[in-house]
């Protein structure tokens, strides 16, 4: 009886368990179905990128430039991006450099159309010194372009072609861009038109790179190479959020670090270039420095941020408004000031004559000061990159070696003075000096910064030769610079 009862009551239980197991299996998709769902997700993502590119690409153009230069002809390479030549120097040198003849140098870059009647944004270093500019559209049509205006300090240029009903790339808001967001670069690296690369925003607010006077770069790992200069950096909505302008590379090609000018800065500059053909920048008239931990404690700050005023120029907007030496500016025109670069960039973009409020810390207390922004004097055009006049006359533009620059070039902070730019055809260029090299000695005197360099050159006559110890990577050599005759 017991066994019979047990067998009779167990059968319905087993049947019930089997029923619920079948229901569970039916509710859970098979493994291949889950895989199909993941593939479908990837497919939608790929199609989303493709859709953005399809909409944006027609407004991205190839910019070809030509200019007459003097040289041996061997140092010019058709596929070298103009910025790359300027920052890293020619990659090939011919031994017979004393044979100076006139050649046509060709360069290439990118740009993007911002108006239906042919306004195009690109880099100043692409078109700034060109004799002729040719723009090729995505549909292979070609037009001669004219320069509306250029701004070497930010490396932005505005050019125009005579055409109508052109595709236009919408401009986004770079302030809303966040680190980690997807971005897309379109351009003509090595003259390979309409090349598309994808990456993320690696960082924002990169400055003190030593490329431009005014820097607030978006850093991206989307592949950017020589020829991408002037092309757009897009967000996933197909809006231009930046203008690709430079790469950091020790090899000459892509190494995962590219820089783009924020589109909000570009828009402000473009508007001035369109209206007046040049950029007029705001000016305070102060010497400022970053605030470190020790300075923060000394000036009664909670955090090491802001811009400390170390000097106020006489009769300047700062002096007339009541700003004083020792004030720490923490906010200007409603924008937080985190360091020297943010203050400098913000002031530069404010129209002269505008009235703004500055929040400062003075004697440990907050104080709001109303300032009427002045116009930046013309002689300050190269204020961000300094050097001694005798070396400038020989074609060198120099700057102090910041910690960030030292890390990028493989040097130590305070190791020497960085060569930021070498003028083409100058005594410095003929001596083989290149941007990115380091001056460690001047006339057998050790120099660690521009102050040391100027001291070492005190009393040196303009026509005198200068002995330099120059380092390039792991190696250094002595070079004698002689003024041009």
Coordinates of C-alpha atoms in Angstrom, one line a residue:
X1 CA 0.0 0.0 0.0
X2 CA 2.7 2.4 1.0
X3 CA 4.7 1.8 -2.2
X4 CA 1.5 2.1 -4.2
X5 CA 0.5 5.3 -2.6
X6 CA 4.0 6.7 -3.0
X7 CA 4.1 5.8 -6.7
X8 CA 0.6 7.2 -7.3
X9 CA 1.4 10.6 -5.5
X10 CA 5.0 10.9 -7.1
X11 CA 3.8 10.8 -10.8
X12 CA 1.8 14.1 -10.6
X13 CA 4.7 15.8 -8.8
X14 CA 7.3 14.8 -11.4
X15 CA 4.9 15.9 -14.2
X16 CA 4.5 19.3 -12.5
X17 CA 8.3 19.8 -12.2
X18 CA 8.8 18.9 -15.8
X19 CA 6.1 21.3 -16.8
X20 CA 7.7 24.2 -14.9
X21 CA 11.1 23.3 -16.3
X22 CA 9.7 23.4 -19.9
X23 CA 8.2 26.8 -19.1
X24 CA 11.5 28.1 -17.8
X25 CA 13.4 26.9 -20.8
X26 CA 10.8 28.5 -23.1
X27 CA 11.1 31.8 -21.2
X28 CA 14.9 31.9 -21.6
X29 CA 16.2 32.5 -25.1
X30 CA 18.6 30.0 -26.5
X31 CA 22.3 30.9 -26.5
X32 CA 22.4 31.6 -30.2
X33 CA 19.4 34.0 -29.7
X34 CA 21.4 36.0 -27.1
X35 CA 24.3 36.2 -29.5
X36 CA 22.0 37.4 -32.3
X37 CA 20.8 40.1 -30.0
X38 CA 24.3 41.3 -29.3
X39 CA 25.2 41.3 -32.9
X40 CA 22.1 43.3 -33.7
X41 CA 23.1 45.8 -31.1
X42 CA 26.6 46.1 -32.7
X43 CA 25.0 46.4 -36.1
X44 CA 22.8 49.3 -34.9
X45 CA 25.8 51.0 -33.5
X46 CA 27.8 50.6 -36.7
X47 CA 24.9 51.9 -38.7
X48 CA 24.6 54.9 -36.4
X49 CA 28.2 55.8 -37.0
X50 CA 27.7 55.3 -40.8
X51 CA 24.6 57.5 -40.7
X52 CA 26.5 60.4 -39.0
X53 CA 29.3 60.1 -41.6
X54 CA 26.9 60.0 -44.5
X55 CA 25.3 63.2 -43.4
X56 CA 28.6 65.0 -42.5
X57 CA 31.0 63.9 -45.1
X58 CA 29.7 66.0 -48.0
X59 CA 30.6 69.2 -46.0
X60 CA 34.2 68.1 -45.4
X61 CA 36.7 69.3 -48.0
X62 CA 40.2 68.7 -49.1
X63 CA 42.4 71.9 -49.1
X64 CA 45.5 72.0 -51.3
X65 CA 47.9 74.9 -51.1
X66 CA 50.9 76.1 -53.0
X67 CA 53.5 78.7 -52.2
X68 CA 56.9 79.8 -53.5
X69 CA 59.8 79.2 -51.2
X70 CA 63.6 79.3 -51.4
X71 CA 65.6 76.1 -50.7
X72 CA 67.4 73.2 -52.2
X73 CA 64.1 71.5 -53.1
X74 CA 64.9 68.3 -51.2
X75 CA 63.5 69.4 -47.9
X76 CA 60.0 69.7 -49.2
X77 CA 57.8 66.6 -49.2
X78 CA 54.4 66.7 -51.0
X79 CA 52.7 64.6 -48.3
X80 CA 53.9 66.6 -45.3
X81 CA 51.3 68.5 -43.4
X82 CA 52.2 72.1 -42.9
X83 CA 51.8 71.9 -39.2
X84 CA 54.0 68.8 -39.0
X85 CA 56.8 70.7 -40.9
X86 CA 56.5 73.6 -38.6
X87 CA 56.5 71.7 -35.3
X88 CA 58.8 68.8 -36.0
X89 CA 60.9 70.2 -38.8
X90 CA 61.6 68.7 -42.3
X91 CA 62.2 65.0 -42.1
X92 CA 64.7 64.9 -45.0
X93 CA 67.6 67.2 -45.5
X94 CA 69.9 67.5 -48.5
X95 CA 73.6 68.1 -47.9
X96 CA 73.8 70.9 -50.5
X97 CA 71.7 73.4 -48.6
X98 CA 73.7 76.4 -49.7
X99 CA 72.1 76.2 -53.2
X100 CA 69.1 78.4 -52.5
X101 CA 66.6 78.4 -55.4
X102 CA 62.9 79.2 -55.7
X103 CA 60.5 76.2 -55.6
X104 CA 56.8 75.6 -55.4
X105 CA 56.0 74.0 -52.1
X106 CA 52.8 72.1 -52.0
X107 CA 50.9 71.2 -48.8
X108 CA 47.5 69.7 -48.0
X109 CA 45.0 69.8 -45.2
X110 CA 41.3 69.7 -44.6
X111 CA 38.4 72.0 -43.9
X112 CA 34.6 72.0 -43.5
X113 CA 31.8 74.1 -45.0
X114 CA 29.8 76.3 -42.6
X115 CA 27.6 78.2 -45.0
X116 CA 25.8 77.3 -48.2
X117 CA 27.6 80.1 -50.1
X118 CA 31.0 78.7 -49.5
X119 CA 32.5 79.8 -46.1
X120 CA 35.0 77.1 -44.9
X121 CA 36.8 76.8 -41.6
X122 CA 40.3 75.4 -41.6
X123 CA 43.7 75.9 -39.8
X124 CA 45.8 79.0 -40.2
X125 CA 48.9 76.8 -40.6
X126 CA 47.3 75.1 -43.6
X127 CA 46.4 78.3 -45.6
X128 CA 48.1 81.2 -43.8
X129 CA 51.1 81.7 -46.1
X130 CA 49.7 80.1 -49.3
X131 CA 49.9 81.8 -52.7
X132 CA 47.1 79.7 -54.1
X133 CA 44.4 77.6 -52.3
X134 CA 42.4 74.9 -54.1
X135 CA 39.4 73.3 -52.4
X136 CA 38.1 69.9 -53.6
X137 CA 34.6 69.0 -52.5
X138 CA 33.4 65.5 -51.7
X139 CA 31.8 65.3 -55.1
X140 CA 35.2 66.0 -56.7
X141 CA 34.4 69.5 -57.8
X142 CA 37.3 71.9 -57.4
X143 CA 37.3 75.7 -56.6
X144 CA 39.9 78.3 -56.0
X145 CA 39.5 79.8 -52.5
X146 CA 40.4 83.2 -51.0
X147 CA 41.3 84.0 -47.4
X148 CA 38.7 85.9 -45.5
X149 CA 40.9 86.1 -42.4
X150 CA 43.4 84.2 -40.3
X151 CA 44.3 84.1 -36.7
X152 CA 47.8 82.7 -36.1
X153 CA 47.4 82.9 -32.3
X154 CA 44.6 80.3 -32.2
X155 CA 45.5 78.6 -35.6
X156 CA 42.0 79.3 -37.0
X157 CA 41.4 80.5 -40.6
X158 CA 38.3 81.3 -42.6
X159 CA 38.3 80.9 -46.4
X160 CA 35.7 81.1 -49.1
X161 CA 34.8 79.6 -52.4
X162 CA 32.4 81.0 -55.0
X163 CA 29.6 78.4 -55.0
X164 CA 25.9 78.1 -53.9
X165 CA 23.7 75.5 -52.3
X166 CA 26.6 73.7 -50.7
X167 CA 26.2 71.1 -47.9
X168 CA 26.8 72.6 -44.5
X169 CA 28.2 71.0 -41.3
X170 CA 26.2 72.0 -38.2
X171 CA 28.3 73.4 -35.3
X172 CA 27.8 71.9 -31.9
X173 CA 28.5 73.0 -28.3
X174 CA 32.0 71.9 -27.3
X175 CA 31.3 73.0 -23.7
X176 CA 28.8 70.2 -23.4
X177 CA 31.3 67.6 -24.6
X178 CA 32.4 65.1 -22.0
X179 CA 35.5 62.9 -21.6
X180 CA 34.7 59.4 -22.8
X181 CA 32.2 60.5 -25.5
X182 CA 32.4 59.0 -28.9
X183 CA 33.9 61.3 -31.6
X184 CA 34.5 61.0 -35.3
X185 CA 37.3 62.6 -37.3
X186 CA 37.0 63.2 -41.1
X187 CA 39.8 64.6 -43.2
X188 CA 42.5 63.9 -45.8
X189 CA 45.4 62.3 -44.0
X190 CA 48.3 62.0 -46.5
X191 CA 45.9 63.3 -49.2
X192 CA 43.6 60.2 -48.7
X193 CA 40.3 62.2 -49.0
X194 CA 37.3 61.5 -46.9
X195 CA 39.1 59.3 -44.4
X196 CA 37.0 58.5 -41.4
X197 CA 38.3 57.5 -37.9
X198 CA 36.5 57.0 -34.7
X199 CA 37.6 57.3 -31.0
X200 CA 36.7 59.0 -27.8
X201 CA 37.4 62.3 -26.1
X202 CA 40.5 61.5 -24.0
X203 CA 40.7 64.9 -22.2
X204 CA 39.5 68.5 -22.3
X205 CA 41.2 71.8 -21.6
X206 CA 44.6 70.7 -22.7
X207 CA 46.9 73.7 -22.7
X208 CA 50.6 74.6 -22.5
X209 CA 51.3 72.2 -25.2
X210 CA 53.4 74.8 -27.0
X211 CA 51.5 74.7 -30.3
X212 CA 49.4 77.9 -30.2
X213 CA 49.4 81.1 -28.1
X214 CA 45.8 80.3 -27.0
X215 CA 45.3 76.7 -26.2
X216 CA 42.2 74.9 -24.8
X217 CA 42.5 71.6 -26.8
X218 CA 40.2 68.6 -26.9
X219 CA 42.4 65.6 -26.8
X220 CA 41.2 62.5 -28.7
X221 CA 42.4 59.0 -29.6
X222 CA 40.6 59.1 -33.0
X223 CA 43.4 58.6 -35.5
X224 CA 44.6 62.0 -36.7
X225 CA 47.6 62.2 -39.1
X226 CA 49.3 64.9 -41.3
X227 CA 46.6 66.2 -43.6
X228 CA 43.8 65.9 -41.1
X229 CA 44.6 69.5 -40.0
X230 CA 41.5 71.8 -40.4
X231 CA 39.1 68.9 -40.6
X232 CA 36.1 68.5 -38.2
X233 CA 35.9 66.4 -35.0
X234 CA 32.2 65.3 -34.8
X235 CA 30.0 64.2 -32.0
X236 CA 27.5 61.3 -32.5
X237 CA 24.9 63.8 -33.5
X238 CA 26.9 64.8 -36.6
X239 CA 27.8 68.2 -35.2
X240 CA 31.4 69.7 -35.4
X241 CA 32.6 70.0 -31.8
X242 CA 36.2 70.7 -32.7
X243 CA 38.7 71.4 -35.5
X244 CA 41.5 68.9 -35.7
X245 CA 44.8 70.7 -35.6
X246 CA 47.8 68.7 -34.3
X247 CA 49.2 65.4 -33.2
X248 CA 51.7 64.4 -30.7
X249 CA 54.1 61.9 -32.2
X250 CA 57.7 60.8 -31.9
X251 CA 57.4 58.6 -35.0
X252 CA 55.9 61.0 -37.5
X253 CA 52.5 59.3 -37.5
X254 CA 49.5 58.5 -35.3
X255 CA 50.4 57.6 -31.7
X256 CA 46.9 57.8 -30.1
X257 CA 47.1 61.5 -29.2
X258 CA 45.5 64.2 -31.3
X259 CA 44.4 67.7 -30.5
X260 CA 41.3 69.7 -31.7
X261 CA 40.4 73.3 -31.2
X262 CA 37.0 73.5 -29.4
X263 CA 34.3 74.6 -31.8
X264 CA 33.1 77.3 -29.3
X265 CA 36.5 79.0 -29.5
X266 CA 36.5 78.6 -33.3
X267 CA 33.0 80.1 -33.6
X268 CA 34.0 83.2 -31.6
X269 CA 37.1 83.7 -33.8
X270 CA 35.2 82.9 -37.0
X271 CA 32.6 85.6 -36.3
X272 CA 35.4 88.3 -35.9
X273 CA 37.2 87.1 -39.0
X274 CA 34.0 87.3 -41.1
X275 CA 33.1 90.8 -39.8
X276 CA 36.6 92.5 -39.8
X277 CA 39.1 90.0 -41.3
X278 CA 41.1 89.9 -38.1
X279 CA 40.7 89.1 -34.4
X280 CA 40.7 91.7 -31.7
X281 CA 41.3 90.3 -28.3
X282 CA 40.5 91.5 -24.8
X283 CA 43.2 92.6 -22.4
X284 CA 43.5 93.1 -18.7
X285 CA 47.1 94.2 -18.3
X286 CA 48.3 91.9 -15.5
X287 CA 51.1 89.4 -15.1
X288 CA 49.6 86.2 -13.6
X289 CA 50.8 82.9 -12.3
X290 CA 49.2 79.6 -11.3
X291 CA 48.4 78.9 -7.7
X292 CA 50.1 75.9 -6.1
X293 CA 49.4 74.4 -2.6
X294 CA 51.9 76.6 -0.8
X295 CA 50.6 79.8 -2.5
X296 CA 47.0 78.7 -1.7
X297 CA 47.8 78.6 2.0
X298 CA 49.7 81.9 1.9
X299 CA 46.8 83.7 0.2
X300 CA 44.0 82.2 2.2
X301 CA 42.5 79.9 -0.4
X302 CA 40.7 76.6 0.2
X303 CA 42.0 75.0 -3.0
X304 CA 45.0 75.5 -5.2
X305 CA 43.2 77.1 -8.1
X306 CA 42.8 80.5 -9.7
X307 CA 45.2 83.0 -11.2
X308 CA 47.5 85.0 -8.9
X309 CA 48.3 88.6 -10.0
X310 CA 52.0 89.2 -9.6
X311 CA 52.1 92.5 -11.4
X312 CA 49.6 95.2 -12.7
X313 CA 50.5 97.3 -15.6
X314 CA 50.1 101.1 -15.2
X315 CA 47.1 102.7 -16.8
X316 CA 45.8 99.2 -17.8
X317 CA 42.2 98.1 -17.5
X318 CA 43.2 96.1 -14.4
X319 CA 44.8 99.1 -12.7
X320 CA 41.9 101.4 -13.5
X321 CA 39.4 98.9 -12.1
X322 CA 41.3 98.5 -8.8
X323 CA 42.8 95.1 -9.3
X324 CA 45.9 94.7 -7.1
X325 CA 49.1 92.7 -6.9
X326 CA 48.3 89.7 -4.7
X327 CA 44.7 89.4 -5.8
X328 CA 43.7 85.8 -6.9
X329 CA 41.1 85.8 -9.6
X330 CA 38.8 82.8 -9.2
X331 CA 35.9 83.9 -11.5
X332 CA 35.5 86.1 -14.5
X333 CA 32.3 87.0 -16.3
X334 CA 30.5 84.1 -14.5
X335 CA 33.2 81.5 -15.5
X336 CA 35.3 79.7 -13.0
X337 CA 39.0 80.5 -13.3
X338 CA 41.0 77.4 -12.5
X339 CA 44.5 78.4 -13.7
X340 CA 46.4 81.0 -15.8
X341 CA 45.3 79.5 -19.2
X342 CA 41.6 79.6 -18.5
X343 CA 41.8 83.3 -17.5
X344 CA 43.9 84.2 -20.4
X345 CA 41.7 82.4 -22.9
X346 CA 38.5 83.9 -21.4
X347 CA 39.8 87.4 -21.4
X348 CA 41.0 87.1 -25.0
X349 CA 37.5 86.1 -26.2
X350 CA 35.8 89.1 -24.5
X351 CA 35.2 92.1 -26.8
X352 CA 37.1 95.2 -25.9
X353 CA 34.9 97.7 -24.1
X354 CA 32.8 95.0 -22.4
X355 CA 32.2 95.4 -18.7
X356 CA 32.6 92.2 -16.7
X357 CA 32.7 91.2 -13.0
X358 CA 35.8 89.5 -11.6
X359 CA 35.6 87.7 -8.3
X360 CA 38.9 87.8 -6.5
X361 CA 40.3 86.7 -3.1
X362 CA 42.0 89.6 -1.4
X363 CA 43.4 89.2 2.1
X364 CA 41.5 85.9 2.5
X365 CA 38.1 87.5 1.6
X366 CA 36.0 87.4 -1.6
X367 CA 35.6 90.7 -3.5
X368 CA 33.8 91.5 -6.7
X369 CA 35.3 94.0 -9.0
X370 CA 33.8 95.5 -12.2
X371 CA 36.3 95.7 -15.1
X372 CA 36.1 97.3 -18.5
X373 CA 38.1 95.0 -20.8
X374 CA 40.7 96.8 -23.0
X375 CA 42.0 95.9 -26.4
X376 CA 45.1 93.7 -26.5
X377 CA 48.1 95.7 -27.8
X378 CA 49.5 94.6 -31.1
X379 CA 53.0 93.9 -29.7
X380 CA 51.5 91.2 -27.5
X381 CA 50.7 89.0 -30.6
X382 CA 53.5 86.6 -29.6
X383 CA 53.4 87.1 -25.9
X384 CA 52.8 83.4 -25.2
X385 CA 56.2 82.4 -26.7
X386 CA 59.2 84.3 -25.6
X387 CA 62.8 84.4 -26.5
X388 CA 65.9 86.6 -26.7
X389 CA 66.0 89.2 -29.6
X390 CA 69.4 88.1 -30.8
X391 CA 68.2 84.5 -31.2
X392 CA 64.9 85.6 -32.6
X393 CA 66.8 87.4 -35.3
X394 CA 68.5 84.1 -36.2
X395 CA 65.1 82.5 -36.7
X396 CA 64.4 80.9 -33.3
X397 CA 61.3 81.2 -31.2
X398 CA 61.8 79.8 -27.7
X399 CA 59.8 79.0 -24.6
X400 CA 60.2 77.7 -21.1
X401 CA 59.9 73.9 -20.7
X402 CA 56.7 73.2 -18.8
X403 CA 56.2 70.0 -17.0
X404 CA 53.7 68.8 -19.6
X405 CA 56.0 69.6 -22.5
X406 CA 58.9 68.0 -20.7
X407 CA 56.9 64.7 -20.4
X408 CA 55.8 64.8 -24.0
X409 CA 59.3 65.3 -25.4
X410 CA 61.0 63.0 -23.0
X411 CA 62.9 65.8 -21.1
X412 CA 63.1 66.7 -17.4
X413 CA 61.5 69.9 -16.2
X414 CA 64.0 72.8 -16.0
X415 CA 66.4 70.9 -18.3
X416 CA 66.6 73.7 -20.7
X417 CA 64.8 76.1 -23.1
X418 CA 62.6 74.5 -25.7
X419 CA 62.8 75.5 -29.4
X420 CA 59.1 76.2 -30.3
X421 CA 59.6 77.3 -33.9
X422 CA 62.4 77.7 -36.5
X423 CA 61.9 80.2 -39.3
X424 CA 62.3 78.7 -42.7
X425 CA 65.6 79.7 -44.4
X426 CA 67.0 81.4 -41.3
X427 CA 70.5 80.8 -39.9
X428 CA 68.9 78.5 -37.2
X429 CA 67.2 76.4 -39.9
X430 CA 70.4 76.2 -42.0
X431 CA 72.3 75.1 -38.9
X432 CA 69.9 72.1 -38.6
X433 CA 67.9 73.3 -35.6
X434 CA 64.4 72.0 -35.3
X435 CA 61.3 72.5 -33.1
X436 CA 61.2 70.2 -30.2
X437 CA 65.0 70.4 -29.6
X438 CA 66.3 71.7 -26.3
X439 CA 68.9 74.4 -25.6
X440 CA 71.0 73.4 -22.5
X441 CA 73.9 75.8 -22.8
X442 CA 74.5 79.3 -24.3
X443 CA 78.1 80.4 -24.7
X444 CA 79.2 77.6 -22.3
X445 CA 76.7 78.9 -19.6
X446 CA 74.1 76.4 -18.3
X447 CA 70.5 77.6 -19.0
X448 CA 67.4 76.0 -17.6
X449 CA 64.8 78.7 -18.6
X450 CA 64.4 81.9 -20.5
X451 CA 65.6 84.0 -17.6
X452 CA 68.9 82.1 -17.6
X453 CA 69.2 82.3 -21.4
X454 CA 68.7 86.1 -21.4
X455 CA 71.3 86.5 -18.7
X456 CA 73.8 84.3 -20.6
X457 CA 73.3 86.6 -23.7
X458 CA 73.8 89.9 -21.8
X459 CA 76.4 92.0 -23.5
X460 CA 76.5 89.8 -26.6
X461 CA 76.6 92.0 -29.7
X462 CA 74.0 91.5 -32.4
X463 CA 76.6 90.6 -35.0
X464 CA 78.3 88.1 -32.7
X465 CA 78.2 84.3 -33.1
X466 CA 76.4 82.3 -30.4
X467 CA 77.6 78.8 -29.2
X468 CA 74.7 76.5 -28.2
X469 CA 74.6 73.1 -26.7
X470 CA 71.5 71.5 -28.2
X471 CA 69.8 68.3 -27.2
X472 CA 67.6 66.1 -29.4
X473 CA 66.4 63.1 -27.4
X474 CA 69.3 61.2 -25.9
X475 CA 72.0 63.1 -27.8
X476 CA 73.4 66.6 -27.6
X477 CA 75.8 68.6 -29.8
X478 CA 77.4 72.0 -30.0
X479 CA 76.1 74.3 -32.7
X480 CA 77.4 77.8 -33.6
X481 CA 74.8 80.3 -34.8
X482 CA 75.9 83.2 -36.9
X483 CA 73.7 86.1 -37.9
X484 CA 72.6 86.3 -41.5
X485 CA 74.9 88.5 -43.6

